[in-house]
CSV table of C-alpha atoms and ligand atoms in Angstrom, one decimal:
chain,number,residue,atom,x,y,z
O,28,MET,CA,0.0,0.0,0.0
O,29,SER,CA,1.3,3.5,-0.8
O,30,ILE,CA,2.5,5.4,2.2
O,31,PHE,CA,0.2,8.2,1.0
O,32,THR,CA,-3.0,6.2,1.3
O,33,PHE,CA,-3.9,6.4,4.9
O,34,VAL,CA,-6.4,4.5,6.9
O,35,ASN,CA,-7.6,5.8,10.2
O,36,PRO,CA,-6.1,3.3,12.6
O,37,LEU,CA,-8.7,4.0,15.3
O,38,PRO,CA,-12.1,4.3,13.6
O,39,THR,CA,-14.0,4.4,16.9
O,40,LEU,CA,-12.5,7.7,18.1
O,41,PRO,CA,-14.8,10.6,18.9
O,42,PRO,CA,-15.3,13.3,16.3
O,43,ILE,CA,-12.5,15.8,15.7
O,44,LYS,CA,-13.2,19.2,17.2
O,45,ASN,CA,-9.9,20.7,18.1
O,46,VAL,CA,-7.3,21.1,15.3
O,47,ILE,CA,-3.7,22.3,15.7
O,48,LEU,CA,-2.5,23.7,12.4
O,49,ALA,CA,1.3,23.8,12.4
O,50,ILE,CA,3.0,26.0,9.9
O,51,THR,CA,6.7,25.7,9.1
O,52,GLY,CA,9.1,27.8,7.1
O,53,GLY,CA,8.3,27.7,3.3
O,54,ILE,CA,6.8,30.0,0.7
O,55,ALA,CA,3.7,27.8,0.7
O,56,ALA,CA,3.0,29.1,4.2
O,57,TYR,CA,0.8,31.8,2.6
O,58,LYS,CA,-1.7,29.0,1.6
O,59,SER,CA,-2.0,28.0,5.2
O,60,ALA,CA,-3.9,31.2,5.9
O,61,PHE,CA,-6.6,30.1,3.4
O,62,PHE,CA,-6.5,26.6,4.9
O,63,ALA,CA,-6.9,27.9,8.5
O,64,ARG,CA,-9.9,29.9,7.3
O,65,SER,CA,-11.5,26.9,5.7
O,66,LEU,CA,-10.9,24.8,8.8
O,67,VAL,CA,-12.7,27.4,10.9
O,68,LYS,CA,-15.5,27.6,8.3
O,69,ALA,CA,-15.9,23.8,8.5
O,70,GLY,CA,-16.6,24.2,12.3
O,71,PHE,CA,-13.2,23.2,13.8
O,72,ASP,CA,-11.7,25.1,16.7
O,73,VAL,CA,-8.2,25.9,15.3
O,74,ARG,CA,-5.0,26.8,17.2
O,75,VAL,CA,-1.9,27.6,15.2
O,76,ILE,CA,1.7,26.7,16.0
O,77,MET,CA,4.3,28.5,13.9
O,78,THR,CA,8.0,27.7,13.8
O,79,GLU,CA,10.5,30.5,13.6
O,80,GLY,CA,10.9,29.8,9.8
O,81,ALA,CA,7.2,30.2,9.2
O,82,GLN,CA,7.2,33.6,10.8
O,83,ALA,CA,9.6,34.8,8.1
O,84,PHE,CA,6.8,34.2,5.5
O,85,ILE,CA,3.6,35.0,7.3
O,86,THR,CA,2.8,36.8,10.6
O,87,PRO,CA,1.2,35.2,13.7
O,88,LEU,CA,-1.2,38.2,13.7
O,89,THR,CA,-2.8,37.0,10.4
O,90,LEU,CA,-3.4,33.5,11.8
O,91,GLN,CA,-4.6,34.9,15.1
O,92,ALA,CA,-7.2,37.1,13.2
O,93,LEU,CA,-8.3,34.1,11.1
O,94,THR,CA,-8.7,31.6,13.9
O,95,GLY,CA,-9.7,33.9,16.8
O,96,ASN,CA,-7.0,32.2,18.9
O,97,GLU,CA,-3.6,33.3,20.1
O,98,VAL,CA,-0.8,31.8,17.9
O,99,HIS,CA,1.7,29.6,19.7
O,100,THR,CA,5.4,30.1,18.7
O,101,GLN,CA,7.6,29.4,21.7
O,102,LEU,CA,8.4,26.2,23.7
O,103,LEU,CA,9.9,27.8,26.8
O,104,ASP,CA,7.9,31.1,27.0
O,105,GLU,CA,6.8,31.8,30.6
O,106,ARG,CA,3.7,33.5,29.5
O,107,ALA,CA,2.6,30.7,27.1
O,108,GLU,CA,3.5,28.0,29.5
O,109,ALA,CA,1.4,29.7,32.1
O,110,GLY,CA,-1.6,29.7,29.7
O,111,MET,CA,-1.6,26.7,27.3
O,112,GLY,CA,1.8,25.1,27.5
O,113,HIS,CA,3.1,22.4,25.3
O,114,ILE,CA,1.5,19.5,27.2
O,115,GLU,CA,-1.9,21.1,27.4
O,116,LEU,CA,-1.7,21.9,23.6
O,117,ALA,CA,-0.8,18.3,22.9
O,118,LYS,CA,-3.7,17.1,25.0
O,119,TRP,CA,-6.2,19.6,23.6
O,120,ALA,CA,-5.7,18.5,20.0
O,121,ASP,CA,-7.9,15.9,18.3
O,122,LEU,CA,-5.8,16.3,15.2
O,123,ILE,CA,-2.5,18.1,14.3
O,124,VAL,CA,-2.0,19.1,10.7
O,125,ILE,CA,1.5,20.3,9.6
O,126,ALA,CA,1.1,22.3,6.4
O,127,PRO,CA,3.5,23.1,4.9
O,128,ALA,CA,6.0,20.7,6.5
O,129,SER,CA,9.6,21.7,5.5
O,130,ALA,CA,12.4,19.3,4.9
O,131,ASN,CA,13.9,20.5,8.2
O,132,THR,CA,10.7,19.7,10.1
O,133,LEU,CA,10.4,16.3,8.5
O,134,ALA,CA,14.0,15.5,9.6
O,135,ARG,CA,13.4,16.8,13.1
O,136,LEU,CA,10.2,14.8,13.6
O,137,ALA,CA,11.7,11.7,12.2
O,138,MET,CA,14.5,12.0,14.7
O,139,GLY,CA,12.1,12.6,17.6
O,140,MET,CA,13.6,16.0,18.5
O,141,ALA,CA,12.1,18.0,21.3
O,142,ASP,CA,13.8,21.4,21.0
O,143,ASP,CA,10.9,23.5,19.7
O,144,LEU,CA,7.2,23.8,20.4
O,145,LEU,CA,6.0,21.9,17.3
O,146,ALA,CA,8.4,18.9,17.6
O,147,THR,CA,7.6,18.6,21.4
O,148,VAL,CA,3.8,18.8,20.9
O,149,CYS,CA,4.1,16.0,18.3
O,150,LEU,CA,6.0,13.8,20.8
O,151,ALA,CA,3.5,14.6,23.6
O,152,THR,CA,0.2,14.0,21.7
O,153,THR,CA,-1.9,11.0,21.2
O,154,ALA,CA,-3.8,12.7,18.4
O,155,PRO,CA,-3.2,11.7,14.7
O,156,VAL,CA,-0.6,14.0,13.0
O,157,MET,CA,-1.2,14.8,9.3
O,158,VAL,CA,1.9,16.0,7.5
O,159,ALA,CA,1.8,17.9,4.1
O,160,PRO,CA,5.4,18.2,3.0
O,161,ALA,CA,6.2,21.1,0.6
O,162,MET,CA,9.5,22.1,-0.8
O,163,ASN,CA,11.6,22.5,-4.0
O,164,GLN,CA,11.3,19.5,-6.2
O,165,GLN,CA,15.1,18.7,-6.0
O,166,MET,CA,14.9,18.7,-2.2
O,167,TRP,CA,11.8,16.6,-2.2
O,168,ALA,CA,13.6,14.0,-4.4
O,169,HIS,CA,16.6,13.8,-2.1
O,170,PRO,CA,17.0,10.3,-0.5
O,171,ALA,CA,17.4,11.9,3.0
O,172,VAL,CA,13.9,13.5,2.7
O,173,GLN,CA,12.4,10.4,1.3
O,174,LEU,CA,13.8,8.3,4.1
O,175,ASN,CA,12.4,10.7,6.6
O,176,VAL,CA,9.0,10.6,5.0
O,177,GLN,CA,9.1,6.8,5.1
O,178,THR,CA,10.2,6.9,8.8
O,179,LEU,CA,7.3,9.2,9.6
O,180,ALA,CA,4.8,7.0,7.7
O,181,ASP,CA,6.1,3.9,9.6
O,182,MET,CA,5.4,5.8,12.9
O,183,ASP,CA,1.7,6.3,11.7
O,184,TYR,CA,2.1,9.9,10.8
O,185,LEU,CA,-0.6,10.5,8.1
O,186,MET,CA,1.4,11.6,5.0
O,187,ILE,CA,-0.2,13.8,2.4
O,188,ALA,CA,1.5,13.6,-1.0
O,189,PRO,CA,2.7,16.9,-2.4
O,190,ALA,CA,1.3,18.1,-5.7
O,191,SER,CA,3.2,18.6,-8.9
O,192,GLY,CA,3.5,21.7,-11.0
O,193,GLU,CA,5.2,25.0,-11.2
O,194,GLN,CA,7.0,26.0,-8.0
O,195,ALA,CA,7.5,29.4,-6.5
O,196,CYS,CA,11.2,29.1,-7.2
O,197,GLY,CA,10.6,28.6,-10.9
O,198,ASP,CA,11.2,24.8,-10.9
O,199,VAL,CA,8.6,22.4,-12.2
O,200,GLY,CA,8.0,19.2,-10.4
O,201,GLU,CA,6.7,17.4,-7.3
O,202,GLY,CA,6.8,19.3,-4.0
O,203,ARG,CA,3.9,21.8,-4.1
O,204,LEU,CA,1.6,22.1,-1.1
O,205,PRO,CA,-1.8,20.8,-2.2
O,206,GLU,CA,-4.5,23.5,-2.5
O,207,PRO,CA,-6.3,24.4,0.8
O,208,GLU,CA,-9.5,22.6,-0.4
O,209,VAL,CA,-7.5,19.4,-0.9
O,210,LEU,CA,-6.0,19.7,2.6
O,211,LEU,CA,-9.5,20.3,4.0
O,212,ASP,CA,-10.7,17.2,2.1
O,213,HIS,CA,-8.0,15.1,3.9
O,214,VAL,CA,-9.3,16.4,7.3
O,215,LEU,CA,-12.9,15.8,6.4
O,216,THR,CA,-12.2,12.3,5.1
O,217,LEU,CA,-10.6,11.5,8.5
O,218,GLN,CA,-13.6,13.1,10.3
O,219,ALA,CA,-16.1,11.1,8.1
O,220,GLU,CA,-14.5,7.8,9.1
O,221,ARG,CA,-15.4,8.7,12.7
O,222,THR,CA,-18.8,10.2,12.2
O,223,VAL,CA,-20.6,9.0,9.0
O,224,PRO,CA,-22.6,5.8,9.0
O,225,GLN,CA,-20.9,3.4,6.5
O,226,SER,CA,-24.2,2.8,4.7
O,227,LEU,CA,-22.5,2.3,1.3
O,228,ALA,CA,-19.5,0.3,2.6
O,229,GLY,CA,-17.7,-1.4,-0.2
O,230,LYS,CA,-20.4,-0.4,-2.8
O,231,LYS,CA,-19.2,0.6,-6.3
O,232,VAL,CA,-20.9,3.9,-7.1
O,233,THR,CA,-20.7,5.8,-10.4
O,234,ILE,CA,-21.8,9.4,-10.6
O,235,THR,CA,-22.2,11.5,-13.8
O,236,ALA,CA,-21.7,15.2,-13.2
O,237,GLY,CA,-21.6,18.6,-15.0
O,238,PRO,CA,-22.6,19.6,-18.5
O,239,THR,CA,-21.8,17.8,-21.7
O,240,VAL,CA,-20.1,19.7,-24.5
O,241,GLU,CA,-21.2,19.0,-28.1
O,242,ALA,CA,-18.9,20.3,-30.7
O,243,ILE,CA,-20.2,22.5,-33.5
O,244,ASP,CA,-16.8,22.9,-35.1
O,245,PRO,CA,-13.2,22.7,-33.7
O,246,VAL,CA,-13.6,26.0,-31.7
O,247,ARG,CA,-17.4,26.2,-30.8
O,248,TYR,CA,-19.8,24.0,-28.9
O,249,LEU,CA,-23.2,23.6,-27.4
O,250,SER,CA,-23.4,23.3,-23.7
O,251,ASN,CA,-25.2,24.5,-20.5
O,252,HIS,CA,-24.6,26.2,-17.2
O,253,SER,CA,-24.3,23.1,-15.0
O,254,THR,CA,-21.3,23.4,-12.7
O,255,GLY,CA,-21.0,19.8,-11.5
O,256,LYS,CA,-21.2,20.9,-7.8
O,257,MET,CA,-24.1,18.6,-6.9
O,258,GLY,CA,-22.3,15.5,-8.5
O,259,PHE,CA,-19.0,16.3,-6.8
O,260,ALA,CA,-20.8,16.8,-3.4
O,261,LEU,CA,-22.4,13.4,-3.9
O,262,ALA,CA,-19.1,11.8,-4.8
O,263,ARG,CA,-17.7,13.1,-1.5
O,264,ALA,CA,-20.8,12.0,0.5
O,265,CYS,CA,-20.7,8.5,-1.1
O,266,ARG,CA,-17.0,8.2,-0.4
O,267,ASP,CA,-17.6,9.3,3.2
O,268,ALA,CA,-20.3,6.5,3.5
O,269,GLY,CA,-17.7,3.9,2.5
O,270,ALA,CA,-18.3,3.7,-1.2
O,271,GLU,CA,-15.8,3.1,-4.0
O,272,VAL,CA,-16.6,6.1,-6.2
O,273,THR,CA,-16.1,6.8,-9.9
O,274,ILE,CA,-17.1,10.2,-11.1
O,275,ILE,CA,-17.7,10.8,-14.8
O,276,ALA,CA,-17.2,14.6,-15.2
O,277,GLY,CA,-18.5,16.2,-18.3
O,278,GLY,CA,-17.6,19.5,-19.8
O,279,LYS,CA,-14.6,21.4,-18.4
O,280,ILE,CA,-15.1,21.1,-14.7
O,281,THR,CA,-12.2,22.4,-12.7
O,282,LEU,CA,-13.6,21.3,-9.3
O,283,PRO,CA,-11.0,19.2,-7.4
O,284,THR,CA,-11.5,15.5,-7.5
O,285,PRO,CA,-12.7,14.2,-4.1
O,286,LEU,CA,-10.0,12.2,-2.4
O,287,GLY,CA,-10.1,8.6,-3.2
O,288,ALA,CA,-12.5,8.9,-6.1
O,289,THR,CA,-11.6,7.8,-9.6
O,290,ARG,CA,-12.3,10.6,-12.1
O,291,VAL,CA,-13.0,10.1,-15.8
O,292,ASP,CA,-13.2,13.4,-17.8
O,293,VAL,CA,-15.4,13.4,-20.9
O,294,LEU,CA,-16.9,16.1,-23.2
O,295,SER,CA,-19.9,14.8,-25.2
O,296,ALA,CA,-22.9,12.8,-24.2
O,297,ASN,CA,-21.7,9.9,-26.4
O,298,ASP,CA,-18.3,9.9,-24.5
O,299,MET,CA,-20.2,10.1,-21.2
O,300,LEU,CA,-22.3,7.1,-22.3
O,301,GLN,CA,-19.2,5.1,-23.2
O,302,ALA,CA,-17.6,5.9,-19.8
O,303,ALA,CA,-20.9,4.9,-18.0
O,304,ILE,CA,-21.0,1.6,-19.9
O,305,ALA,CA,-17.4,0.9,-18.9
O,306,SER,CA,-18.1,1.5,-15.3
O,307,ALA,CA,-21.3,-0.7,-15.4
O,308,GLU,CA,-19.2,-3.4,-17.0
O,309,ALA,CA,-16.7,-3.0,-14.2
O,310,GLY,CA,-19.4,-3.9,-11.6
O,311,CYS,CA,-21.1,-0.6,-10.7
O,312,GLU,CA,-23.8,-1.2,-8.1
O,313,VAL,CA,-25.3,2.3,-7.7
O,314,PHE,CA,-25.5,4.8,-10.6
O,315,ILE,CA,-26.3,8.4,-9.8
O,316,ALA,CA,-27.0,10.7,-12.8
O,317,THR,CA,-26.6,14.3,-11.9
O,318,ALA,CA,-25.2,15.3,-15.3
O,319,ALA,CA,-27.0,17.9,-17.3
O,320,VAL,CA,-26.7,16.0,-20.6
O,321,ALA,CA,-27.4,18.0,-23.7
O,322,ASP,CA,-30.6,16.7,-25.2
O,323,TYR,CA,-29.3,17.3,-28.7
O,324,ARG,CA,-25.9,17.4,-30.5
O,325,THR,CA,-25.0,18.7,-33.9
O,326,LYS,CA,-25.6,16.1,-36.6
O,327,ASP,CA,-22.1,16.5,-38.0
O,328,ALA,CA,-19.5,18.7,-36.3
O,329,ALA,CA,-17.7,20.7,-39.0
O,330,PRO,CA,-14.1,19.5,-39.4
O,331,GLN,CA,-12.9,23.2,-39.9
O,332,LYS,CA,-13.9,26.4,-38.2
O,333,ILE,CA,-17.2,27.6,-39.8
O,334,LYS,CA,-16.7,31.0,-41.5
O,335,LYS,CA,-19.3,33.8,-41.2
O,336,THR,CA,-20.0,34.1,-44.9
O,337,GLN,CA,-23.8,33.5,-44.7
O,338,GLU,CA,-26.4,36.0,-43.2
O,339,ALA,CA,-28.1,33.1,-41.5
O,340,MET,CA,-27.2,29.6,-40.8
O,341,THR,CA,-29.0,26.5,-39.6
O,342,LEU,CA,-27.6,23.8,-37.3
O,343,GLU,CA,-29.0,20.4,-37.8
O,344,LEU,CA,-29.3,18.7,-34.4
O,345,VAL,CA,-29.9,15.1,-33.5
O,346,LYS,CA,-31.0,13.5,-30.3
O,347,ASN,CA,-28.4,12.4,-27.8
O,348,PRO,CA,-28.6,9.0,-26.1
O,349,ASP,CA,-30.3,9.0,-22.7
O,350,ILE,CA,-27.4,7.7,-20.5
O,351,LEU,CA,-29.5,7.0,-17.5
O,352,ALA,CA,-32.2,5.2,-19.4
O,353,THR,CA,-29.7,3.2,-21.3
O,354,ILE,CA,-27.8,2.0,-18.3
O,355,SER,CA,-31.0,1.3,-16.4
O,356,HIS,CA,-32.3,-0.8,-19.3
O,357,ASP,CA,-29.0,-2.7,-20.0
O,358,TYR,CA,-28.0,-3.3,-16.4
O,359,PRO,CA,-31.2,-3.9,-14.5
O,360,ASP,CA,-29.4,-4.9,-11.3
O,361,ILE,CA,-27.9,-1.5,-10.7
O,362,PHE,CA,-29.7,0.8,-8.2
O,363,MET,CA,-30.5,3.8,-10.4
O,364,VAL,CA,-30.8,7.4,-9.2
O,365,GLY,CA,-32.0,10.2,-11.5
O,366,PHE,CA,-32.2,13.9,-11.1
O,367,ALA,CA,-34.9,16.2,-12.5
O,368,ALA,CA,-34.8,19.9,-12.9
O,369,GLU,CA,-38.3,21.2,-13.6
O,370,THR,CA,-39.9,24.6,-13.7
O,371,GLN,CA,-43.5,23.4,-13.1
O,372,ASP,CA,-45.5,20.3,-12.1
O,373,VAL,CA,-42.4,18.9,-10.4
O,374,GLU,CA,-44.1,15.7,-9.0
O,375,LYS,CA,-45.9,14.8,-12.2
O,376,TYR,CA,-42.7,15.0,-14.3
O,377,ALA,CA,-40.7,13.3,-11.6
O,378,ARG,CA,-43.1,10.3,-11.4
O,379,GLY,CA,-43.1,10.1,-15.2
O,380,LYS,CA,-39.3,9.9,-15.3
O,381,LEU,CA,-39.2,7.4,-12.5
O,382,ALA,CA,-41.3,5.1,-14.6
O,383,SER,CA,-40.1,5.9,-18.1
O,384,LYS,CA,-36.4,5.6,-17.2
O,385,ASN,CA,-37.0,2.6,-14.8
O,386,LEU,CA,-35.4,4.3,-11.8
O,387,ASP,CA,-35.3,3.3,-8.2
O,388,MET,CA,-35.1,6.9,-6.9
O,389,ILE,CA,-35.4,10.4,-8.4
O,390,ALA,CA,-34.4,13.7,-6.8
O,391,CYS,CA,-36.2,16.8,-8.1
O,392,ASN,CA,-35.6,20.4,-7.8
O,393,ASP,CA,-37.6,23.3,-8.9
O,394,VAL,CA,-35.2,25.4,-11.1
O,395,SER,CA,-37.7,28.2,-11.4
O,396,ARG,CA,-36.4,29.2,-7.9
O,397,SER,CA,-33.3,31.5,-8.3
O,398,ASP,CA,-31.9,30.8,-4.8
O,399,ILE,CA,-31.1,27.1,-5.5
O,400,GLY,CA,-30.0,24.7,-8.2
O,401,PHE,CA,-27.5,25.2,-11.1
O,402,ALA,CA,-24.7,27.5,-10.1
O,403,SER,CA,-25.8,27.9,-6.5
O,404,ASP,CA,-24.1,26.3,-3.5
O,405,ASP,CA,-27.5,25.5,-2.1
O,406,ASN,CA,-30.2,23.1,-3.2
O,407,ALA,CA,-33.6,21.9,-2.1
O,408,MET,CA,-35.2,18.8,-3.4
O,409,GLU,CA,-38.1,16.3,-3.2
O,410,VAL,CA,-37.2,12.7,-3.5
O,411,PHE,CA,-39.5,10.1,-5.0
O,412,PHE,CA,-39.1,6.3,-5.0
O,413,ALA,CA,-40.2,3.4,-7.3
O,414,GLU,CA,-43.5,2.0,-6.0
O,415,HIS,CA,-42.1,-1.3,-4.8
O,416,TYR,CA,-40.1,0.5,-2.1
O,417,GLN,CA,-43.4,1.7,-0.6
O,418,GLN,CA,-41.6,4.8,0.6
O,419,ALA,CA,-43.4,8.1,0.7
O,420,PRO,CA,-41.7,11.1,-1.0
O,421,VAL,CA,-39.0,12.8,1.1
O,422,PRO,CA,-38.7,16.6,1.0
O,423,LEU,CA,-35.1,17.9,1.6
O,424,ASP,CA,-35.3,21.5,2.7
O,425,LYS,CA,-32.9,24.1,1.4
O,426,ALA,CA,-29.4,23.4,2.5
O,427,SER,CA,-25.9,23.4,1.1
O,428,LYS,CA,-25.3,20.9,-1.7
O,429,ASP,CA,-23.0,19.0,0.7
O,430,LYS,CA,-25.8,18.6,3.3
O,431,ILE,CA,-28.3,17.6,0.5
O,432,ALA,CA,-25.8,15.1,-0.8
O,433,GLU,CA,-25.4,13.5,2.7
O,434,GLN,CA,-29.2,13.1,3.0
O,435,LEU,CA,-29.5,11.6,-0.5
O,436,VAL,CA,-26.8,9.1,0.3
O,437,ALA,CA,-28.6,8.1,3.5
O,438,LEU,CA,-31.7,7.6,1.4
O,439,VAL,CA,-29.9,5.4,-1.0
O,440,GLY,CA,-28.3,3.4,1.8
O,441,LYS,CA,-31.7,2.9,3.4
O,442,GLN,CA,-33.2,1.4,0.2
O,443,LEU,CA,-30.2,-0.9,-0.2
O,444,ALA,CA,-30.2,-2.1,3.4
K,207,LIG,O1,-35.1,13.6,-19.2
K,207,LIG,P1,-34.3,14.5,-18.3
K,207,LIG,O2,-33.2,15.2,-19.0
K,207,LIG,O3,-35.1,15.5,-17.5
K,207,LIG,O4,-33.8,13.5,-17.2
K,207,LIG,C1,-32.9,13.9,-16.2
K,207,LIG,C2,-32.2,12.8,-15.7
K,207,LIG,O5,-31.7,11.9,-16.7
K,207,LIG,C3,-30.9,13.2,-15.0
K,207,LIG,O6,-30.6,12.3,-14.0
K,207,LIG,C4,-29.9,13.2,-16.1
K,207,LIG,O7,-28.6,13.1,-15.6
K,207,LIG,C5,-30.3,12.0,-16.9
K,207,LIG,N1,-30.0,12.1,-18.3
K,207,LIG,C6,-29.1,11.2,-18.9
K,207,LIG,N2,-28.9,11.3,-20.3
K,207,LIG,C7,-29.6,12.2,-21.0
K,207,LIG,C8,-30.5,13.0,-20.4
K,207,LIG,C9,-30.7,13.0,-19.1
K,207,LIG,O8,-28.5,10.5,-18.2
K,207,LIG,N3,-29.4,12.2,-22.3
């Protein structure tokens, strides 16, 4: 198993409330400010430890303002020890996240040093410690650094793999600090293992998300405003409930892939159908279709850019395959979940689709409301079930797409139980 794939060793621990964010000296420290903010927004009580190196890049005052807590910088500071000293801090934490972790800090932790606040707290805590190394790609590749990373993994530190790409120093390679939302996803995944009922444990779930893109010519296309947010929220919720998730992302979605999910990027409805068939063939057990699939595509996309020589032009469109209906028909054992966006008679159309597409469950939203749906972070839905489940419709009140996704996953889990 890769040292970057971590499994919570103690799944019965209580929920994480108190998080120590430890920042060490590296240019990526500026990202830690955003990460601190997102941890606070996610509801954690956050205390920050900064090494001396970190303070050369970002000030304690910034982190104090963002977290509402005094920042801890000294091991042997009379004032700090009289308040929350290193042992109290170590006991207070339910989780420690070191981001960015410099090569120096990795070495010091691997050696079990105890000559600064961070290293000492790490020795004195029973909380899990997540480590997100970030440094120049050449430094990251050095055998000494790799040896220290392995040593830390062997000691059950939860190692987060660095990202690849352009670095602040101008180099290109592995060693970037993952974006704050990716770091948060690591924390939330650990939290989910402690708090979310594993109602989809081991189930293979495929989710279609986002718009499709139908080429008109090499530079133009037909598409829609779907952002994929609902599908990605569902992917996270299914993963949190223990599922093995494949997300088929249409269009040009730039949302980060939920940790642990397999992502297949596609453009057109036909491509999305092929990817859906491949996942059905690979043993998919639950298929959730959130994608806003274009109903029509151009009959023949022009091989060259169309010139504006005519005063008017006509595009001939042909119907796209219905991905959900096709999978439902060809793979009748898969639990099928559809979505419907309607502007009127929501229940009538929902029940019609439940029957015509042979679905187990359909989640409907009223897109005539401007405060929910498409590009919004919120949604509100009513969920209908195939008759044989004898389950009354379930209204899901307006909430974040993440909260709606959790409730939908619980409903899927209930029908599968
Ligand atoms: O028929 P309608 O487009 O309203 O159906 C919506 C549901 O069907 C959604 O779950 C959507 O993802 C799915 N769908 C599909 N392929 C299509 C059209 C819709 O999978 N071509």
